[in-house]
mmCIF file of C-alpha atoms in Angstrom:
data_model
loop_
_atom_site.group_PDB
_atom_site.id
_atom_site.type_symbol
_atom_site.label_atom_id
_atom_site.label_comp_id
_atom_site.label_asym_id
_atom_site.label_seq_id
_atom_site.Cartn_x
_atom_site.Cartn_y
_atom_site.Cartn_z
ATOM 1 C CA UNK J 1 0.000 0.000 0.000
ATOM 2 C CA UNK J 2 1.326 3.227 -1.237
ATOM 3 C CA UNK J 3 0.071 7.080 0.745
ATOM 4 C CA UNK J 4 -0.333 9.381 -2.109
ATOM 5 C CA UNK J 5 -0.786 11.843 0.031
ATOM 6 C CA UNK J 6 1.330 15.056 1.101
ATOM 7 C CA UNK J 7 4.299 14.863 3.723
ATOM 8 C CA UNK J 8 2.033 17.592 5.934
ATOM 9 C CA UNK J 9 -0.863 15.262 5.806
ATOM 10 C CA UNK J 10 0.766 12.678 6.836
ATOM 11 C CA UNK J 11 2.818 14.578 9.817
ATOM 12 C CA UNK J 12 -0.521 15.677 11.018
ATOM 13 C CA UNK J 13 -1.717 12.005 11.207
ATOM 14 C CA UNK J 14 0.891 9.837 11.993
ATOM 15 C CA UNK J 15 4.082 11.243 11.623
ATOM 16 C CA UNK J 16 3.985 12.545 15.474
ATOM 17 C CA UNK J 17 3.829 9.419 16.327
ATOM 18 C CA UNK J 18 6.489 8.284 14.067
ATOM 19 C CA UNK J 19 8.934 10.701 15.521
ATOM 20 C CA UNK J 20 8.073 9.577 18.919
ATOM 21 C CA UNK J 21 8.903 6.087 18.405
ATOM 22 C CA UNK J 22 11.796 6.593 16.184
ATOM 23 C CA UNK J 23 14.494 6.784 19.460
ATOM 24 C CA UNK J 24 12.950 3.779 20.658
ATOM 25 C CA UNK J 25 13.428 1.690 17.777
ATOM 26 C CA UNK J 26 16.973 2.961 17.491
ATOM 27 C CA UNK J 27 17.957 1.614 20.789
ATOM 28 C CA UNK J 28 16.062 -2.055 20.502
ATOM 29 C CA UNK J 29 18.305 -2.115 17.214
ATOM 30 C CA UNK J 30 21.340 -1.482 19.732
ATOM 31 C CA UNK J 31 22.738 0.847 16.673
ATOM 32 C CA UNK J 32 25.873 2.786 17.602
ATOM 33 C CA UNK J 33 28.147 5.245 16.017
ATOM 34 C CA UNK J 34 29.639 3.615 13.141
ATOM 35 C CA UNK J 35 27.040 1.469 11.918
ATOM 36 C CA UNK J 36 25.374 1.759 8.568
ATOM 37 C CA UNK J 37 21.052 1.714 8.568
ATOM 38 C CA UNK J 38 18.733 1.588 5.943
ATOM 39 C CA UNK J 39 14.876 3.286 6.816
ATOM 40 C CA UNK J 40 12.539 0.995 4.700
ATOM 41 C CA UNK J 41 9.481 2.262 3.730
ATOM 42 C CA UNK J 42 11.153 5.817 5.567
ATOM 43 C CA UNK J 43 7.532 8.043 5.069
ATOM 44 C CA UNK J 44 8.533 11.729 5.364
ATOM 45 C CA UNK J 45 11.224 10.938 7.355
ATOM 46 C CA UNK J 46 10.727 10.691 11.122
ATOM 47 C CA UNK J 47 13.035 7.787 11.335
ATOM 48 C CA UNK J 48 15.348 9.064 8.769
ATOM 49 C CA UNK J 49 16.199 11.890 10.861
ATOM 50 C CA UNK J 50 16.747 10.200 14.107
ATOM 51 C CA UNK J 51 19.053 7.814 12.384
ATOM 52 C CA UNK J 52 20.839 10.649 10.645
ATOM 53 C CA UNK J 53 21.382 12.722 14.692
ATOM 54 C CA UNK J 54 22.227 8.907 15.686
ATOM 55 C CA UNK J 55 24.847 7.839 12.922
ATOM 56 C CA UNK J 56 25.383 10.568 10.199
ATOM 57 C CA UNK J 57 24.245 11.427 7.038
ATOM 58 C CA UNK J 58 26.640 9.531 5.077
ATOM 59 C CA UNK J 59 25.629 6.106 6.892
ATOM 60 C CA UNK J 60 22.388 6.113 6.691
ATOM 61 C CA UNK J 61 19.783 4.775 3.244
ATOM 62 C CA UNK J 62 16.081 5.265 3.237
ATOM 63 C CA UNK J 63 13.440 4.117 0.444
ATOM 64 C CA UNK J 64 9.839 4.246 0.071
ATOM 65 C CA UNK J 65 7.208 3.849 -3.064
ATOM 66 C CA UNK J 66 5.688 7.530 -2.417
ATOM 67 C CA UNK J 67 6.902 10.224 -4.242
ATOM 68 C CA UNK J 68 5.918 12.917 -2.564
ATOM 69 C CA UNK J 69 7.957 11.162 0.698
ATOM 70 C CA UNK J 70 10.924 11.084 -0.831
ATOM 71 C CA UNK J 71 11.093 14.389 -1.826
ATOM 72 C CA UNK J 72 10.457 15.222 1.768
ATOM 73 C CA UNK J 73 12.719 13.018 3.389
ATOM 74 C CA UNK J 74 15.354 13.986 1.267
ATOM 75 C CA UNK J 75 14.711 17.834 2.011
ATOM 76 C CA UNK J 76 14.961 17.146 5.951
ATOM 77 C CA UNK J 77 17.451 14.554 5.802
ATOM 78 C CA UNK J 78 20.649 16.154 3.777
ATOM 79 C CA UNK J 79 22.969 14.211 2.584
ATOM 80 C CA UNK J 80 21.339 10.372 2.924
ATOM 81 C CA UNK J 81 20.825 8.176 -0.222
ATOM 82 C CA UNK J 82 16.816 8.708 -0.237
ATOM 83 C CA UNK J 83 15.313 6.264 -3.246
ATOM 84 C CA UNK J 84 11.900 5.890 -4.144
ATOM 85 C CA UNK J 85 11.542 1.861 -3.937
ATOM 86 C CA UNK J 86 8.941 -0.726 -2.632
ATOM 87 C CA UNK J 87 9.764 -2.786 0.676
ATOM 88 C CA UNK J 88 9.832 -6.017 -2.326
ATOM 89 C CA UNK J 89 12.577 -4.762 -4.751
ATOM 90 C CA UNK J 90 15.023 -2.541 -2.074
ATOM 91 C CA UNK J 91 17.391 -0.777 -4.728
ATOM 92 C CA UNK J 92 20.685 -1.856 -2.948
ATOM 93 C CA UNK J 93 23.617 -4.688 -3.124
ATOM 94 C CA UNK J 94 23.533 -7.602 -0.748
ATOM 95 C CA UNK J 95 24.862 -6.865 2.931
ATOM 96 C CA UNK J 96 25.440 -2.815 2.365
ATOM 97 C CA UNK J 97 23.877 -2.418 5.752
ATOM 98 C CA UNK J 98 24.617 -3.268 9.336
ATOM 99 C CA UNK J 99 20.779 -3.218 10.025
ATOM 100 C CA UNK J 100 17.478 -2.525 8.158
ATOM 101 C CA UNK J 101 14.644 -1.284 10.222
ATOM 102 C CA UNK J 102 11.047 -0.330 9.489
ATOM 103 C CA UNK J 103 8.781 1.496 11.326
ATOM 104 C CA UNK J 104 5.040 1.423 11.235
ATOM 105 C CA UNK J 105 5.705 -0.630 7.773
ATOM 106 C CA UNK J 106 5.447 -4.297 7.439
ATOM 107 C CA UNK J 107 1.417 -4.367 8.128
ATOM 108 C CA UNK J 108 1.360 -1.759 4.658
ATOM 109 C CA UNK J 109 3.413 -4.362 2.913
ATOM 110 C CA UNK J 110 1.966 -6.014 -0.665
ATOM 111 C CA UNK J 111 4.040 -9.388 0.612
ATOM 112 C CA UNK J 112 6.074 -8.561 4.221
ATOM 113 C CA UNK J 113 7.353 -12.379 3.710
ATOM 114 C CA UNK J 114 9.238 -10.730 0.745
ATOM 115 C CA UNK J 115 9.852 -7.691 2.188
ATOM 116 C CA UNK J 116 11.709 -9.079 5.377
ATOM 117 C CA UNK J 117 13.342 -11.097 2.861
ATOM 118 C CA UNK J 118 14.717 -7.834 1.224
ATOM 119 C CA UNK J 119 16.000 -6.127 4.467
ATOM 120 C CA UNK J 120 17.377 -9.585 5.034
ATOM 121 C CA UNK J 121 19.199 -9.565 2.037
ATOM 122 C CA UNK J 122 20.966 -5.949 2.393
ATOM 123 C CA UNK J 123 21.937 -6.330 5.687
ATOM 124 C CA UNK J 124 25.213 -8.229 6.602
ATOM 125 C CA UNK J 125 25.857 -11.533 8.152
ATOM 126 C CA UNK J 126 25.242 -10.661 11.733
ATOM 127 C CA UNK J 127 23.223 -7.498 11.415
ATOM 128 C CA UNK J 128 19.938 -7.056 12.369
ATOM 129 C CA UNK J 129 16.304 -6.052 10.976
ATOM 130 C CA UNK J 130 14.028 -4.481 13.209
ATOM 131 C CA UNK J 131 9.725 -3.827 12.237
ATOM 132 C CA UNK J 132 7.319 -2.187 14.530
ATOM 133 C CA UNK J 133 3.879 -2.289 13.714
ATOM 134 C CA UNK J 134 1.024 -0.974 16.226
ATOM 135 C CA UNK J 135 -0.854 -3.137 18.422
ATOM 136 C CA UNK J 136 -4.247 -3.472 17.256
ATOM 137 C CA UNK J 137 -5.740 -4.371 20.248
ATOM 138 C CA UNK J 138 -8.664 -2.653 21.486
ATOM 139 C CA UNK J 139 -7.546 0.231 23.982
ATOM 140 C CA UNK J 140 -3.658 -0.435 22.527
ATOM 141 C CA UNK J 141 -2.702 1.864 19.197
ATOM 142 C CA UNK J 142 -3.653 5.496 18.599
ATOM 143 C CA UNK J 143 -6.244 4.844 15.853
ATOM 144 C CA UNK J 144 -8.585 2.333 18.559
ATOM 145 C CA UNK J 145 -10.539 4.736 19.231
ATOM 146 C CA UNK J 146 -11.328 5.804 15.694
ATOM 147 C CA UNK J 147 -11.797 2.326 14.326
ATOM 148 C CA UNK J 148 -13.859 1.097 17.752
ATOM 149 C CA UNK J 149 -16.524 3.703 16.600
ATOM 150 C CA UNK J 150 -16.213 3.034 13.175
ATOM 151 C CA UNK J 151 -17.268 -0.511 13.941
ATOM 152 C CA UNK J 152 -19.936 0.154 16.134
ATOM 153 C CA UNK J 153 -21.767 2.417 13.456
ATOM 154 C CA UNK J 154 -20.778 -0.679 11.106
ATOM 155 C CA UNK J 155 -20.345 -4.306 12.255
ATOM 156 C CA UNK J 156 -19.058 -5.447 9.498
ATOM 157 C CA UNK J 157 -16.032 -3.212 9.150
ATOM 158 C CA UNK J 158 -12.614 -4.915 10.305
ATOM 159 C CA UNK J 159 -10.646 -2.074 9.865
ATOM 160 C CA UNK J 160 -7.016 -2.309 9.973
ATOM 161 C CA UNK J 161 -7.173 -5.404 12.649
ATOM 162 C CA UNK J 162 -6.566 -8.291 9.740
ATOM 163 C CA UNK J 163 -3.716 -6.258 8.845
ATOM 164 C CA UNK J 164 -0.075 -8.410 9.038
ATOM 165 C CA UNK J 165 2.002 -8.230 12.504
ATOM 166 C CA UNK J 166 -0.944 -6.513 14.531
ATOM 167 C CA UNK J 167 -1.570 -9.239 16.655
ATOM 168 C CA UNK J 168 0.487 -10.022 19.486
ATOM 169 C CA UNK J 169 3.027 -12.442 18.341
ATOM 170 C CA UNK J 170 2.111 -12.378 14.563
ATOM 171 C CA UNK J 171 5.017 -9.839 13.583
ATOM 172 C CA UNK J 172 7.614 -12.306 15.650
ATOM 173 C CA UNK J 173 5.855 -15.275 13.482
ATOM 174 C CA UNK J 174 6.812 -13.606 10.061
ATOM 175 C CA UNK J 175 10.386 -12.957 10.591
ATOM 176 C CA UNK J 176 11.005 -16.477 12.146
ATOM 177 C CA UNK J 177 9.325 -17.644 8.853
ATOM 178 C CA UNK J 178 11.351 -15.245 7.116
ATOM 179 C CA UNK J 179 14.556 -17.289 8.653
ATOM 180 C CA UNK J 180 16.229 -14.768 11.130
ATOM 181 C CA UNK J 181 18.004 -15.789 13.744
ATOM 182 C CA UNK J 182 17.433 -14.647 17.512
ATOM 183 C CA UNK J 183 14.150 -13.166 17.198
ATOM 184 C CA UNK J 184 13.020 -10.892 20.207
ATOM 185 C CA UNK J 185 9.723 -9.359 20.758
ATOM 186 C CA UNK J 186 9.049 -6.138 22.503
ATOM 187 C CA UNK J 187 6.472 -3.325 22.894
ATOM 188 C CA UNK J 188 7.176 0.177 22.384
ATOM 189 C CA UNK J 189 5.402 2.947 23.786
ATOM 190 C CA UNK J 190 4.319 6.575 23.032
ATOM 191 C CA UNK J 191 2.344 9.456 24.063
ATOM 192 C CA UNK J 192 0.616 12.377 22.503
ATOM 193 C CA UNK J 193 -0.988 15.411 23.710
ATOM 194 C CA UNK J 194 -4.370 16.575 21.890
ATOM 195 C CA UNK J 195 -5.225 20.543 22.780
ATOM 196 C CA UNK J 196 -8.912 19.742 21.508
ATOM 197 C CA UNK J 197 -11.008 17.321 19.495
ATOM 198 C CA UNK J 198 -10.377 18.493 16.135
ATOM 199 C CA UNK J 199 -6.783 18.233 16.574
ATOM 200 C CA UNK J 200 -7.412 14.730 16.841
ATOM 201 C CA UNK J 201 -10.083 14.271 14.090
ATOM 202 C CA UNK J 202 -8.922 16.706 11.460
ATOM 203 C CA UNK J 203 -6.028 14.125 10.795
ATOM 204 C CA UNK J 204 -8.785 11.679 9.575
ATOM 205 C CA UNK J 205 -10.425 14.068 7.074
ATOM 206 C CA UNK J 206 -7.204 14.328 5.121
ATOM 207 C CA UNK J 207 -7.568 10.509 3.035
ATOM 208 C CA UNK J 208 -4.235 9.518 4.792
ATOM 209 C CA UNK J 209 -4.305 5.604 5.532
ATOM 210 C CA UNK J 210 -7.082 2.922 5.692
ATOM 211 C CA UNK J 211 -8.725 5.385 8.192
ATOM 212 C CA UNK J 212 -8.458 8.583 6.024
ATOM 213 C CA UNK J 213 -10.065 6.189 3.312
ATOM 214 C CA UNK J 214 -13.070 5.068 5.253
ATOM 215 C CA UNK J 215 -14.067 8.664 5.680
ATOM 216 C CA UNK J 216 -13.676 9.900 2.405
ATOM 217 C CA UNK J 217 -16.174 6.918 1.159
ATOM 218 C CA UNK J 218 -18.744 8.105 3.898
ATOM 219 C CA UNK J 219 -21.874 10.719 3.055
ATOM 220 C CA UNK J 220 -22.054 13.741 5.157
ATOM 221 C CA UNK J 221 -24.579 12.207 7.514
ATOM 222 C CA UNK J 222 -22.244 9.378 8.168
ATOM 223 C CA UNK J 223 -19.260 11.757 8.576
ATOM 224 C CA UNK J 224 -20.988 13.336 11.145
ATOM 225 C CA UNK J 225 -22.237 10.857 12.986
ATOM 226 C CA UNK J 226 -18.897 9.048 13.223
ATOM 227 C CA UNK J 227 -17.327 12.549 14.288
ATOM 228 C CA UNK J 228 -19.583 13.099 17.234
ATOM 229 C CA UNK J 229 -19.570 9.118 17.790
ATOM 230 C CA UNK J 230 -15.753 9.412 18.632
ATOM 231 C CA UNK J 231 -15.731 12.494 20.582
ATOM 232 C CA UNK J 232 -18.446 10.838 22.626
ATOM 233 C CA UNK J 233 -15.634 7.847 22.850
ATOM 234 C CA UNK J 234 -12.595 10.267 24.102
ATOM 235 C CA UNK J 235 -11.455 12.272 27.010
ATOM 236 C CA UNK J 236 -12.430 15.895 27.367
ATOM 237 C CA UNK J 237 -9.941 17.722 25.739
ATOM 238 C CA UNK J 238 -7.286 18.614 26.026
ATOM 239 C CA UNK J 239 -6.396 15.089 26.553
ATOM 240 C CA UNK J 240 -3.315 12.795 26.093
ATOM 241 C CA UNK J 241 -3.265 9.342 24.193
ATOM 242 C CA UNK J 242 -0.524 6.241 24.871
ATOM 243 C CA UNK J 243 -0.442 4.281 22.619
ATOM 244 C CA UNK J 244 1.606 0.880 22.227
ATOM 245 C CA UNK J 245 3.467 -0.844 19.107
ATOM 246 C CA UNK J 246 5.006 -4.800 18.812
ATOM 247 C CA UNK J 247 8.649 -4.106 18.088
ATOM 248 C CA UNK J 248 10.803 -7.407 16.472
ATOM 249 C CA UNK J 249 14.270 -7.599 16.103
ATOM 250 C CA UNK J 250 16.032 -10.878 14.304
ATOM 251 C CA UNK J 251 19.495 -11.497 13.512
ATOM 252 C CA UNK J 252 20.817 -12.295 9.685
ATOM 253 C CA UNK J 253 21.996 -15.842 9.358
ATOM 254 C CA UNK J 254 25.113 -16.529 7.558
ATOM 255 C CA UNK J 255 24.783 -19.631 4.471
ATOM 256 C CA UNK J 256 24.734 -22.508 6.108
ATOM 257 C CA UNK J 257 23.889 -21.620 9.533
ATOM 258 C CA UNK J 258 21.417 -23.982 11.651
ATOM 259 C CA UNK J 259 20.038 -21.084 13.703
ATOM 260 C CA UNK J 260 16.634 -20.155 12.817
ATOM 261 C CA UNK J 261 13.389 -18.438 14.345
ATOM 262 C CA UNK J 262 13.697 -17.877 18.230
#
């Protein structure tokens, strides 16, 4: 899945978020100066730049299939080797990278079999990959409240929760499957202030994501009535949200190697 959307558009929905969980997912890597990273599927950057204040410019790659995301990662992140790519076909020779990590990724994946495969591939013997995705749980990720009203004005909407690696345990599944080594599950955290209700909505009126799609294919009626149906759902504003995210980290195998899945 591709967001053919603008890099604002995308800040105002997720990429808070994004930024927020970006140190985190450095450290579970355990990347240190010196290392070389690759941002798969990098969005406007959130993770980019982290990388970039964490390693340098010159060590760190980033790719994603959006075009209007790589133009914006590559105007906040100077210097990094920013190609527009798919997770599937990464544009870059085997073992270039120390680790590959994507954030908020792997669930938006046409195949995430093939794309762990991929960061597998570019990273060296040794390295590691690293995915969040949120937790889809109800009360867990920062769209639950959106999509628990969604489904109450329509039973029969699933959402985002049959998406790949939302369950707990289903992201460690795929990259055992995928054949890494010394896979670890974890759960990252994050929190995000909200100085009124349409902070919080207005995100959703902008087509960004599965969520930003459901609304745009509503009437005005329904738009309405699944506005007021998640203020009724959230605090009094101004309000703060936690939300949570699986985190995976596996270790490349060299040829040959017995070790596999956890």
């Amino acid at each position: 899945m591709t967001f053919d959307v603008s890099a604002r558009a995308y800040d105002e929905f997720m990429g808070a978020w994004s930024q927020r969980l970006a140190p985190q997912m450095i450290e579970f890597a355990g990347l240190e100066r010196g290392a070389r990273a690759l941002d798969v599927g990098c969005g406007p950057g959130a993770l980019t730049v982290a990388l970039v204040d964490a390693l340098g410019a010159e060590a760190v790659g980033a790719v994603d299939p959006s075009t209007s995301f790589v133009a914006a990662t590559r105007e906040r992140a100077p210097g990094v080797d920013v190609r527009q790519a798919r997770a599937e076909d990464l544009p870059f020779p085997d073992g270039a990278f120390d680790a590959a990590l994507a954030q908020l990724v792997v669930h938006f994946m046409a195949d995430p079999l093939a794309g762990l495969a991929e960061m597998e591939r570019v990273t060296r013997v040794g390295g590691v990959c690293v995915a969040s995705v949120w937790d889809y749980a109800p009360g867990r990720g920062p769209l639950g409240p959106f999509w628990e009203a969604a489904r109450d004005l329509d039973p029969n909407l699933t959402g985002e929760l049959e998406l790949p690696g939302v369950r707990q345990g289903h992201l460690a599944e795929l990259f055992a499957t995928a054949g890494f080594a010394h896979v670890v599950e974890a759960t990252l955290s994050a929190q995000r202030a909200y100085d009124s209700f349409d902070d919080w909505w207005a995100p959703f009126t902008r087509g960004v994501g599965p969520g930003g799609a459901h609304v745009a294919e509503l009437d005005a009626e329904q738009r309405q009535a699944l506005r007021e149906h998640c203020r009724s759902m959230l605090p009094v504003a101004p309000f703060v949200l936690t939300a949570h995210a699986w985190a995976v980290r596996g270790r490349v195998r060299g040829p040959g190697s017995s070790e596999r899945g956890r």
